[in-house]
mmCIF file of C-alpha atoms and ligand atoms in Angstrom:
data_model
loop_
_atom_site.group_PDB
_atom_site.id
_atom_site.type_symbol
_atom_site.label_atom_id
_atom_site.label_comp_id
_atom_site.label_asym_id
_atom_site.label_seq_id
_atom_site.Cartn_x
_atom_site.Cartn_y
_atom_site.Cartn_z
ATOM 1 C CA UNK N 1 124.821 199.075 8.233
ATOM 2 C CA UNK N 2 128.520 199.777 7.733
ATOM 3 C CA UNK N 3 129.744 196.420 6.427
ATOM 4 C CA UNK N 4 128.640 195.003 3.088
ATOM 5 C CA UNK N 5 126.787 191.684 3.227
ATOM 6 C CA UNK N 6 129.748 190.176 1.407
ATOM 7 C CA UNK N 7 132.043 191.235 4.274
ATOM 8 C CA UNK N 8 129.612 189.766 6.785
ATOM 9 C CA UNK N 9 129.345 186.440 4.946
ATOM 10 C CA UNK N 10 131.597 183.519 5.813
ATOM 11 C CA UNK N 11 134.863 184.161 3.968
ATOM 12 C CA UNK N 12 134.696 180.881 2.079
ATOM 13 C CA UNK N 13 131.141 181.614 0.926
ATOM 14 C CA UNK N 14 132.070 185.099 -0.239
ATOM 15 C CA UNK N 15 134.908 183.525 -2.251
ATOM 16 C CA UNK N 16 132.981 180.655 -3.869
ATOM 17 C CA UNK N 17 130.895 180.454 -7.046
ATOM 18 C CA UNK N 18 127.547 178.734 -7.450
ATOM 19 C CA UNK N 19 127.091 175.612 -9.559
ATOM 20 C CA UNK N 20 126.163 176.353 -13.183
ATOM 21 C CA UNK N 21 123.230 174.110 -14.110
ATOM 22 C CA UNK N 22 122.564 173.139 -17.717
ATOM 23 C CA UNK N 23 120.301 175.647 -19.465
ATOM 24 C CA UNK N 24 116.589 175.091 -18.782
ATOM 25 C CA UNK N 25 114.825 177.120 -21.492
ATOM 26 C CA UNK N 26 111.317 178.228 -20.598
ATOM 27 C CA UNK N 27 110.037 178.764 -24.134
ATOM 28 C CA UNK N 28 109.007 175.726 -26.244
ATOM 29 C CA UNK N 29 110.702 174.459 -29.398
ATOM 30 C CA UNK N 30 114.037 173.332 -27.997
ATOM 31 C CA UNK N 31 115.490 169.882 -28.462
ATOM 32 C CA UNK N 32 116.878 169.501 -24.970
ATOM 33 C CA UNK N 33 119.828 167.123 -24.870
ATOM 34 C CA UNK N 34 121.887 168.908 -22.203
ATOM 35 C CA UNK N 35 120.825 167.538 -18.808
ATOM 36 C CA UNK N 36 120.201 163.822 -19.415
ATOM 37 C CA UNK N 37 116.478 163.909 -18.690
ATOM 38 C CA UNK N 38 114.496 161.071 -20.279
ATOM 39 C CA UNK N 39 112.424 161.886 -23.383
ATOM 40 C CA UNK N 40 109.411 159.960 -22.014
ATOM 41 C CA UNK N 41 107.027 160.866 -19.182
ATOM 42 C CA UNK N 42 107.201 158.975 -15.889
ATOM 43 C CA UNK N 43 104.922 155.987 -15.225
ATOM 44 C CA UNK N 44 101.231 157.017 -15.320
ATOM 45 C CA UNK N 45 101.021 155.691 -11.757
ATOM 46 C CA UNK N 46 103.101 158.680 -10.636
ATOM 47 C CA UNK N 47 100.465 161.163 -11.783
ATOM 48 C CA UNK N 48 97.681 159.074 -10.205
ATOM 49 C CA UNK N 49 99.530 158.971 -6.891
ATOM 50 C CA UNK N 50 100.136 162.712 -6.915
ATOM 51 C CA UNK N 51 96.492 163.350 -7.789
ATOM 52 C CA UNK N 52 95.319 161.265 -4.837
ATOM 53 C CA UNK N 53 97.708 163.131 -2.596
ATOM 54 C CA UNK N 54 95.967 166.310 -3.807
ATOM 55 C CA UNK N 55 92.435 164.940 -3.293
ATOM 56 C CA UNK N 56 89.693 166.920 -1.534
ATOM 57 C CA UNK N 57 91.001 170.292 -2.561
ATOM 58 C CA UNK N 58 94.511 169.451 -1.450
ATOM 59 C CA UNK N 59 93.565 169.376 2.220
ATOM 60 C CA UNK N 60 96.481 167.070 3.033
ATOM 61 C CA UNK N 61 98.901 169.773 1.962
ATOM 62 C CA UNK N 62 98.266 171.625 5.194
ATOM 63 C CA UNK N 63 99.992 168.764 7.034
ATOM 64 C CA UNK N 64 103.738 168.212 7.074
ATOM 65 C CA UNK N 65 104.966 165.232 5.074
ATOM 66 C CA UNK N 66 106.346 162.096 6.705
ATOM 67 C CA UNK N 67 109.610 163.431 8.178
ATOM 68 C CA UNK N 68 111.602 160.308 7.328
ATOM 69 C CA UNK N 69 109.846 159.528 4.036
ATOM 70 C CA UNK N 70 109.193 156.235 5.864
ATOM 71 C CA UNK N 71 106.976 154.484 3.273
ATOM 72 C CA UNK N 72 109.418 155.406 0.514
ATOM 73 C CA UNK N 73 112.415 154.303 2.601
ATOM 74 C CA UNK N 74 110.773 150.933 3.130
ATOM 75 C CA UNK N 75 110.005 150.557 -0.587
ATOM 76 C CA UNK N 76 113.520 151.559 -1.667
ATOM 77 C CA UNK N 77 114.963 149.125 0.889
ATOM 78 C CA UNK N 78 112.772 146.297 -0.438
ATOM 79 C CA UNK N 79 113.683 147.223 -4.023
ATOM 80 C CA UNK N 80 117.375 146.671 -3.193
ATOM 81 C CA UNK N 81 117.008 143.831 -0.689
ATOM 82 C CA UNK N 82 118.143 146.001 2.233
ATOM 83 C CA UNK N 83 116.624 147.151 5.533
ATOM 84 C CA UNK N 84 114.849 150.514 5.891
ATOM 85 C CA UNK N 85 117.626 151.807 8.156
ATOM 86 C CA UNK N 86 120.071 151.359 5.278
ATOM 87 C CA UNK N 87 118.180 154.040 3.306
ATOM 88 C CA UNK N 88 117.972 157.828 3.453
ATOM 89 C CA UNK N 89 115.681 159.759 1.095
ATOM 90 C CA UNK N 90 116.857 163.120 -0.185
ATOM 91 C CA UNK N 91 115.438 166.083 -2.060
ATOM 92 C CA UNK N 92 117.230 164.803 -5.164
ATOM 93 C CA UNK N 93 120.583 163.060 -5.204
ATOM 94 C CA UNK N 94 122.089 166.541 -4.860
ATOM 95 C CA UNK N 95 120.598 166.821 -1.351
ATOM 96 C CA UNK N 96 122.159 163.452 -0.440
ATOM 97 C CA UNK N 97 125.524 164.579 -1.785
ATOM 98 C CA UNK N 98 125.278 167.770 0.253
ATOM 99 C CA UNK N 99 124.509 165.760 3.407
ATOM 100 C CA UNK N 100 127.612 163.639 2.762
ATOM 101 C CA UNK N 101 129.796 166.741 2.510
ATOM 102 C CA UNK N 102 128.214 168.301 5.606
ATOM 103 C CA UNK N 103 128.704 165.101 7.579
ATOM 104 C CA UNK N 104 132.203 164.076 6.572
ATOM 105 C CA UNK N 105 134.053 167.160 5.292
ATOM 106 C CA UNK N 106 135.305 170.480 6.628
ATOM 107 C CA UNK N 107 138.411 172.683 6.733
ATOM 108 C CA UNK N 108 140.647 169.827 7.975
ATOM 109 C CA UNK N 109 138.651 166.999 6.383
ATOM 110 C CA UNK N 110 139.180 167.015 2.623
ATOM 111 C CA UNK N 111 136.790 165.659 0.041
ATOM 112 C CA UNK N 112 137.966 164.176 -3.250
ATOM 113 C CA UNK N 113 136.617 163.585 -6.731
ATOM 114 C CA UNK N 114 137.826 162.464 -10.108
ATOM 115 C CA UNK N 115 138.317 164.865 -12.994
ATOM 116 C CA UNK N 116 136.230 164.807 -15.038
ATOM 117 C CA UNK N 117 133.103 163.996 -13.060
ATOM 118 C CA UNK N 118 130.110 165.884 -11.651
ATOM 119 C CA UNK N 119 131.205 169.475 -11.039
ATOM 120 C CA UNK N 120 128.612 170.048 -8.301
ATOM 121 C CA UNK N 121 130.843 168.065 -5.894
ATOM 122 C CA UNK N 122 133.400 170.873 -5.805
ATOM 123 C CA UNK N 123 130.716 173.481 -5.104
ATOM 124 C CA UNK N 124 129.382 171.428 -2.177
ATOM 125 C CA UNK N 125 132.923 171.107 -0.775
ATOM 126 C CA UNK N 126 133.435 174.856 -1.119
ATOM 127 C CA UNK N 127 130.261 175.449 0.863
ATOM 128 C CA UNK N 128 131.760 173.422 3.749
ATOM 129 C CA UNK N 129 135.106 175.196 3.399
ATOM 130 C CA UNK N 130 136.578 171.751 2.764
ATOM 131 C CA UNK N 131 139.580 171.186 0.478
ATOM 132 C CA UNK N 132 138.720 169.219 -2.669
ATOM 133 C CA UNK N 133 141.414 166.800 -3.831
ATOM 134 C CA UNK N 134 141.347 165.666 -7.447
ATOM 135 C CA UNK N 135 142.315 162.410 -9.120
ATOM 136 C CA UNK N 136 142.599 163.026 -12.849
ATOM 137 C CA UNK N 137 141.753 160.429 -15.461
ATOM 138 C CA UNK N 138 143.919 159.859 -18.482
ATOM 139 C CA UNK N 139 142.408 159.930 -21.927
ATOM 140 C CA UNK N 140 141.348 156.260 -21.642
ATOM 141 C CA UNK N 141 138.933 157.299 -18.852
ATOM 142 C CA UNK N 142 139.635 153.937 -17.188
ATOM 143 C CA UNK N 143 139.279 153.839 -13.398
ATOM 144 C CA UNK N 144 142.440 155.135 -11.632
ATOM 145 C CA UNK N 145 141.848 152.654 -8.785
ATOM 146 C CA UNK N 146 145.167 152.911 -6.941
ATOM 147 C CA UNK N 147 145.162 156.704 -6.961
ATOM 148 C CA UNK N 148 141.648 156.741 -5.498
ATOM 149 C CA UNK N 149 142.425 154.073 -2.904
ATOM 150 C CA UNK N 150 145.503 155.986 -1.713
ATOM 151 C CA UNK N 151 143.871 159.416 -1.695
ATOM 152 C CA UNK N 152 144.053 161.044 1.769
ATOM 153 C CA UNK N 153 140.441 162.296 1.706
ATOM 154 C CA UNK N 154 137.709 161.651 4.281
ATOM 155 C CA UNK N 155 135.107 161.332 1.524
ATOM 156 C CA UNK N 156 135.683 160.252 -2.088
ATOM 157 C CA UNK N 157 132.922 160.952 -4.575
ATOM 158 C CA UNK N 158 133.147 158.495 -7.459
ATOM 159 C CA UNK N 159 130.616 158.659 -10.284
ATOM 160 C CA UNK N 160 129.781 155.316 -11.896
ATOM 161 C CA UNK N 161 128.758 155.302 -14.679
ATOM 162 C CA UNK N 162 130.870 158.405 -14.931
ATOM 163 C CA UNK N 163 129.576 161.770 -16.054
ATOM 164 C CA UNK N 164 130.203 163.228 -18.558
ATOM 165 C CA UNK N 165 131.950 160.256 -20.201
ATOM 166 C CA UNK N 166 129.283 157.553 -19.740
ATOM 167 C CA UNK N 167 132.010 155.024 -18.913
ATOM 168 C CA UNK N 168 131.016 152.487 -16.230
ATOM 169 C CA UNK N 169 133.351 150.882 -13.691
ATOM 170 C CA UNK N 170 133.100 147.287 -12.528
ATOM 171 C CA UNK N 171 131.724 146.618 -9.040
ATOM 172 C CA UNK N 172 134.741 144.402 -8.442
ATOM 173 C CA UNK N 173 137.182 147.281 -9.057
ATOM 174 C CA UNK N 174 135.081 149.585 -6.879
ATOM 175 C CA UNK N 175 135.035 146.953 -4.114
ATOM 176 C CA UNK N 176 138.820 146.769 -4.283
ATOM 177 C CA UNK N 177 138.993 150.540 -3.811
ATOM 178 C CA UNK N 178 136.521 150.462 -0.891
ATOM 179 C CA UNK N 179 138.656 147.807 0.799
ATOM 180 C CA UNK N 180 141.849 149.856 0.906
ATOM 181 C CA UNK N 181 140.502 153.434 0.942
ATOM 182 C CA UNK N 182 140.630 154.913 4.467
ATOM 183 C CA UNK N 183 137.659 157.260 4.166
ATOM 184 C CA UNK N 184 134.030 157.035 3.054
ATOM 185 C CA UNK N 185 133.653 155.983 -0.589
ATOM 186 C CA UNK N 186 130.444 157.423 -2.052
ATOM 187 C CA UNK N 187 129.547 155.966 -5.429
ATOM 188 C CA UNK N 188 127.176 158.243 -7.318
ATOM 189 C CA UNK N 189 125.087 155.688 -9.205
ATOM 190 C CA UNK N 190 122.654 158.162 -10.736
ATOM 191 C CA UNK N 191 123.077 156.414 -14.108
ATOM 192 C CA UNK N 192 123.514 152.822 -12.861
ATOM 193 C CA UNK N 193 119.988 151.721 -13.858
ATOM 194 C CA UNK N 194 121.020 152.196 -17.501
ATOM 195 C CA UNK N 195 124.179 150.132 -17.087
ATOM 196 C CA UNK N 196 123.007 146.705 -15.976
ATOM 197 C CA UNK N 197 125.357 146.622 -12.978
ATOM 198 C CA UNK N 198 125.709 148.340 -9.607
ATOM 199 C CA UNK N 199 127.520 148.241 -6.280
ATOM 200 C CA UNK N 200 124.558 147.490 -4.014
ATOM 201 C CA UNK N 201 125.872 143.967 -3.410
ATOM 202 C CA UNK N 202 129.092 145.430 -1.991
ATOM 203 C CA UNK N 203 127.396 147.279 0.875
ATOM 204 C CA UNK N 204 127.372 144.358 3.326
ATOM 205 C CA UNK N 205 131.084 143.777 2.927
ATOM 206 C CA UNK N 206 132.224 147.420 2.958
ATOM 207 C CA UNK N 207 131.031 149.562 5.888
ATOM 208 C CA UNK N 208 132.660 152.653 4.321
ATOM 209 C CA UNK N 209 130.596 152.473 1.129
ATOM 210 C CA UNK N 210 127.670 154.786 0.314
ATOM 211 C CA UNK N 211 125.616 154.479 -2.850
ATOM 212 C CA UNK N 212 123.820 157.569 -4.142
ATOM 213 C CA UNK N 213 120.824 157.209 -6.469
ATOM 214 C CA UNK N 214 118.400 159.578 -8.172
ATOM 215 C CA UNK N 215 114.831 159.433 -9.463
ATOM 216 C CA UNK N 216 115.658 162.238 -11.902
ATOM 217 C CA UNK N 217 117.184 160.309 -14.768
ATOM 218 C CA UNK N 218 116.150 156.639 -14.871
ATOM 219 C CA UNK N 219 112.654 157.342 -13.444
ATOM 220 C CA UNK N 220 112.001 160.451 -15.574
ATOM 221 C CA UNK N 221 111.280 162.512 -12.453
ATOM 222 C CA UNK N 222 113.846 165.333 -12.486
ATOM 223 C CA UNK N 223 111.019 167.787 -11.744
ATOM 224 C CA UNK N 224 110.036 166.002 -8.539
ATOM 225 C CA UNK N 225 113.446 166.128 -6.786
ATOM 226 C CA UNK N 226 113.947 162.726 -5.145
ATOM 227 C CA UNK N 227 117.153 160.783 -4.595
ATOM 228 C CA UNK N 228 118.485 158.449 -1.952
ATOM 229 C CA UNK N 229 121.499 157.013 -0.185
ATOM 230 C CA UNK N 230 122.127 153.352 0.577
ATOM 231 C CA UNK N 231 124.658 152.648 3.337
ATOM 232 C CA UNK N 232 125.243 151.090 6.733
ATOM 233 C CA UNK N 233 122.808 151.938 9.510
ATOM 234 C CA UNK N 234 125.600 153.927 11.169
ATOM 235 C CA UNK N 235 126.239 156.157 8.139
ATOM 236 C CA UNK N 236 122.511 156.672 7.513
ATOM 237 C CA UNK N 237 122.132 157.684 11.174
ATOM 238 C CA UNK N 238 124.851 160.316 10.796
ATOM 239 C CA UNK N 239 123.349 161.736 7.600
ATOM 240 C CA UNK N 240 119.946 161.920 9.296
ATOM 241 C CA UNK N 241 121.381 164.223 11.970
ATOM 242 C CA UNK N 242 122.113 166.992 9.471
ATOM 243 C CA UNK N 243 119.160 166.398 7.143
ATOM 244 C CA UNK N 244 116.257 168.884 7.094
ATOM 245 C CA UNK N 245 113.490 167.154 8.998
ATOM 246 C CA UNK N 246 110.995 167.639 6.148
ATOM 247 C CA UNK N 247 113.376 167.434 3.212
ATOM 248 C CA UNK N 248 111.042 165.584 0.820
ATOM 249 C CA UNK N 249 107.568 166.988 0.218
ATOM 250 C CA UNK N 250 104.325 165.017 0.125
ATOM 251 C CA UNK N 251 103.912 165.004 -3.657
ATOM 252 C CA UNK N 252 107.490 163.880 -4.188
ATOM 253 C CA UNK N 253 107.208 161.042 -1.675
ATOM 254 C CA UNK N 254 103.947 159.828 -3.221
ATOM 255 C CA UNK N 255 105.207 160.115 -6.795
ATOM 256 C CA UNK N 256 108.521 158.364 -6.200
ATOM 257 C CA UNK N 257 106.805 155.542 -4.321
ATOM 258 C CA UNK N 258 104.464 154.968 -7.262
ATOM 259 C CA UNK N 259 107.339 155.055 -9.746
ATOM 260 C CA UNK N 260 109.256 152.434 -7.822
ATOM 261 C CA UNK N 261 106.219 150.154 -7.998
ATOM 262 C CA UNK N 262 105.990 150.215 -11.793
ATOM 263 C CA UNK N 263 108.919 147.960 -12.634
ATOM 264 C CA UNK N 264 107.532 146.853 -16.026
ATOM 265 C CA UNK N 265 107.152 150.407 -17.256
ATOM 266 C CA UNK N 266 110.717 151.312 -16.333
ATOM 267 C CA UNK N 267 112.180 148.057 -17.626
ATOM 268 C CA UNK N 268 110.785 149.064 -21.032
ATOM 269 C CA UNK N 269 112.120 152.597 -20.742
ATOM 270 C CA UNK N 270 115.599 151.272 -19.971
ATOM 271 C CA UNK N 271 115.442 148.724 -22.801
ATOM 272 C CA UNK N 272 114.436 151.451 -25.291
ATOM 273 C CA UNK N 273 117.240 153.675 -24.016
ATOM 274 C CA UNK N 274 119.796 150.918 -24.560
ATOM 275 C CA UNK N 275 118.595 150.331 -28.144
ATOM 276 C CA UNK N 276 118.843 154.059 -28.901
ATOM 277 C CA UNK N 277 122.248 154.223 -27.216
ATOM 278 C CA UNK N 278 123.712 151.528 -29.462
ATOM 279 C CA UNK N 279 122.164 153.106 -32.540
ATOM 280 C CA UNK N 280 123.524 156.586 -31.765
ATOM 281 C CA UNK N 281 126.988 155.296 -30.837
ATOM 282 C CA UNK N 282 127.230 153.611 -34.257
ATOM 283 C CA UNK N 283 125.989 156.758 -35.930
ATOM 284 C CA UNK N 284 128.589 159.006 -34.241
ATOM 285 C CA UNK N 285 131.268 156.499 -35.198
ATOM 286 C CA UNK N 286 130.020 156.450 -38.788
ATOM 287 C CA UNK N 287 130.936 160.164 -38.897
ATOM 288 C CA UNK N 288 134.487 159.266 -37.912
ATOM 289 C CA UNK N 289 134.018 160.727 -34.413
ATOM 290 C CA UNK N 290 135.486 159.255 -31.271
ATOM 291 C CA UNK N 291 132.853 158.296 -28.682
ATOM 292 C CA UNK N 292 133.474 156.733 -25.275
ATOM 293 C CA UNK N 293 131.640 153.440 -24.730
ATOM 294 C CA UNK N 294 128.570 154.653 -22.809
ATOM 295 C CA UNK N 295 126.543 152.609 -20.332
ATOM 296 C CA UNK N 296 124.462 155.680 -19.405
ATOM 297 C CA UNK N 297 121.793 157.679 -21.294
ATOM 298 C CA UNK N 298 124.175 160.060 -23.044
ATOM 299 C CA UNK N 299 127.313 160.024 -25.150
ATOM 300 C CA UNK N 300 130.540 161.947 -24.795
ATOM 301 C CA UNK N 301 131.560 162.563 -28.381
ATOM 302 C CA UNK N 302 134.525 164.251 -29.999
ATOM 303 C CA UNK N 303 133.279 165.955 -33.160
ATOM 304 C CA UNK N 304 135.469 166.146 -36.240
ATOM 305 C CA UNK N 305 135.124 169.035 -38.665
ATOM 306 C CA UNK N 306 134.813 168.651 -42.425
ATOM 307 C CA UNK N 307 138.521 169.434 -42.657
ATOM 308 C CA UNK N 308 139.315 166.584 -40.247
ATOM 309 C CA UNK N 309 140.097 168.839 -37.281
ATOM 310 C CA UNK N 310 139.111 168.245 -33.672
ATOM 311 C CA UNK N 311 139.620 170.291 -30.508
ATOM 312 C CA UNK N 312 138.062 173.068 -28.453
ATOM 313 C CA UNK N 313 137.303 175.306 -31.449
ATOM 314 C CA UNK N 314 135.604 172.462 -33.325
ATOM 315 C CA UNK N 315 133.501 171.423 -30.311
ATOM 316 C CA UNK N 316 132.556 175.055 -29.682
ATOM 317 C CA UNK N 317 131.609 175.548 -33.319
ATOM 318 C CA UNK N 318 129.256 172.544 -33.248
ATOM 319 C CA UNK N 319 127.843 173.556 -29.848
ATOM 320 C CA UNK N 320 126.969 176.980 -31.195
ATOM 321 C CA UNK N 321 125.631 175.667 -34.503
ATOM 322 C CA UNK N 322 123.346 173.277 -32.622
ATOM 323 C CA UNK N 323 122.222 176.024 -30.298
ATOM 324 C CA UNK N 324 121.300 178.294 -33.209
ATOM 325 C CA UNK N 325 119.079 175.454 -34.446
ATOM 326 C CA UNK N 326 117.560 175.152 -30.943
ATOM 327 C CA UNK N 327 119.350 171.937 -30.062
ATOM 328 C CA UNK N 328 120.929 172.115 -26.600
ATOM 329 C CA UNK N 329 123.862 169.897 -25.638
ATOM 330 C CA UNK N 330 126.563 170.322 -22.975
ATOM 331 C CA UNK N 331 130.126 171.558 -23.505
ATOM 332 C CA UNK N 332 133.024 171.224 -21.041
ATOM 333 C CA UNK N 333 135.559 173.800 -22.235
ATOM 334 C CA UNK N 334 137.437 174.176 -18.930
ATOM 335 C CA UNK N 335 139.642 171.067 -18.991
ATOM 336 C CA UNK N 336 142.027 169.618 -21.571
ATOM 337 C CA UNK N 337 140.465 166.146 -21.194
ATOM 338 C CA UNK N 338 136.977 167.414 -21.996
ATOM 339 C CA UNK N 339 137.312 170.574 -24.091
ATOM 340 C CA UNK N 340 137.159 168.854 -27.479
ATOM 341 C CA UNK N 341 134.024 166.868 -26.511
ATOM 342 C CA UNK N 342 130.299 167.450 -26.233
ATOM 343 C CA UNK N 343 127.951 165.491 -24.007
ATOM 344 C CA UNK N 344 124.750 164.681 -25.853
ATOM 345 C CA UNK N 345 121.774 163.077 -24.064
ATOM 346 C CA UNK N 346 119.709 160.384 -25.738
ATOM 347 C CA UNK N 347 116.353 161.822 -26.768
ATOM 348 C CA UNK N 348 113.256 160.560 -28.540
ATOM 349 C CA UNK N 349 113.430 159.148 -32.064
ATOM 350 C CA UNK N 350 112.288 162.507 -33.474
ATOM 351 C CA UNK N 351 114.786 164.434 -31.383
ATOM 352 C CA UNK N 352 117.626 162.166 -32.523
ATOM 353 C CA UNK N 353 116.574 162.695 -36.158
ATOM 354 C CA UNK N 354 116.660 166.463 -35.666
ATOM 355 C CA UNK N 355 120.065 166.194 -34.012
ATOM 356 C CA UNK N 356 121.414 164.092 -36.864
ATOM 357 C CA UNK N 357 120.106 166.501 -39.464
ATOM 358 C CA UNK N 358 121.667 169.529 -37.766
ATOM 359 C CA UNK N 359 124.979 167.702 -37.304
ATOM 360 C CA UNK N 360 124.999 166.706 -40.994
ATOM 361 C CA UNK N 361 124.382 170.359 -41.924
ATOM 362 C CA UNK N 362 127.273 171.416 -39.673
ATOM 363 C CA UNK N 363 129.617 168.856 -41.217
ATOM 364 C CA UNK N 364 128.601 170.029 -44.703
ATOM 365 C CA UNK N 365 128.842 173.762 -43.879
HETATM 366 C C1 PLP L 1 121.858 164.523 -12.597
HETATM 367 C C2 PLP L 1 122.904 164.076 -11.639
HETATM 368 C C3 PLP L 1 122.705 164.161 -10.256
HETATM 369 C C4 PLP L 1 121.546 164.924 -9.691
HETATM 370 O O1 PLP L 1 120.508 164.153 -9.340
HETATM 371 P P1 PLP L 1 119.218 164.839 -8.695
HETATM 372 O O2 PLP L 1 118.522 163.658 -8.107
HETATM 373 O O3 PLP L 1 118.457 165.469 -9.813
HETATM 374 O O4 PLP L 1 119.662 165.811 -7.671
HETATM 375 C C5 PLP L 1 123.665 163.629 -9.406
HETATM 376 N N1 PLP L 1 124.791 163.073 -9.893
HETATM 377 C C6 PLP L 1 125.026 162.999 -11.207
HETATM 378 C C7 PLP L 1 126.286 162.374 -11.698
HETATM 379 C C8 PLP L 1 124.094 163.510 -12.119
HETATM 380 O O5 PLP L 1 124.343 163.499 -13.430
#
């Protein structure tokens, strides 16, 4: 072999970097508030469903799973009042996002995203050698609707509620964008179940709209890897062409289906999250910190030091202090709009008490 594998690789792949996921420590003892997982287990029905899928020594595992996740598609469709051919199931929302980029973007078909939002989008565009256009928020983090509507991209990825800010956008404003935007508008509604509103009702009116959902956050199933897209039959048909034929495994299909059936359990989980969200927002504010109004399961907070300073150095100091005390949060040091902030997930009551104690120690130090 005379060429290095890097020389043999597609030029754009050789030039790109991988997504950096939030740290997933393997040893116990961490208070993990960095990737917006729920602090509670999924519905007990999930475990039952997975156990029955594993019955008789797991003999069903020798068979491929349903290639279309058909029972789960039907259940998701019913859950949203849509038809099964308006639904595509993915191996996590990330798989759905990747299918969108593979279907609609390429070297002469740019994608677009807001800054800040979910940084994986740019990695997925890089993998397709597609340009990524950016619409930047101002400090208010209010929706820059006109800039999005006029953006010359084939696919716009809009996160609502937004990450990392937690700010939600009104379905009416998103509908207005969908109406004038020339490309496909994908709304990443991973956190919508926490927000009390969503864009599902807009689908009938806007054939260029795609809604992306996840079981990872609001269903406490990040370990199972299930997400889905809601869209017109035509868009779903296109995404299905590039999807792996067995993209969702048997256990994941069974578990997600069971989760979707336990509406009472998840209604309680969401209600508890909202109570904790209000409580923590007030607490951050009581420290004199700025916090964006969150409709998700995390807060984007701007810490203030004992001397009244804020900024990158202050956020970094708190991030590191928390980490030394085994509390993990997420920092976004690469952009002026985000560098002075930390994103902190909502955890259990005990985890929030630990967080508060460590933050008080940092303020006092
Ligand atoms: C967590 C997250 C995802 C990923 O969802 P998976 O279903 O775990 O792949 C997608 N979008 C946003 C905005 C997220 O925060």
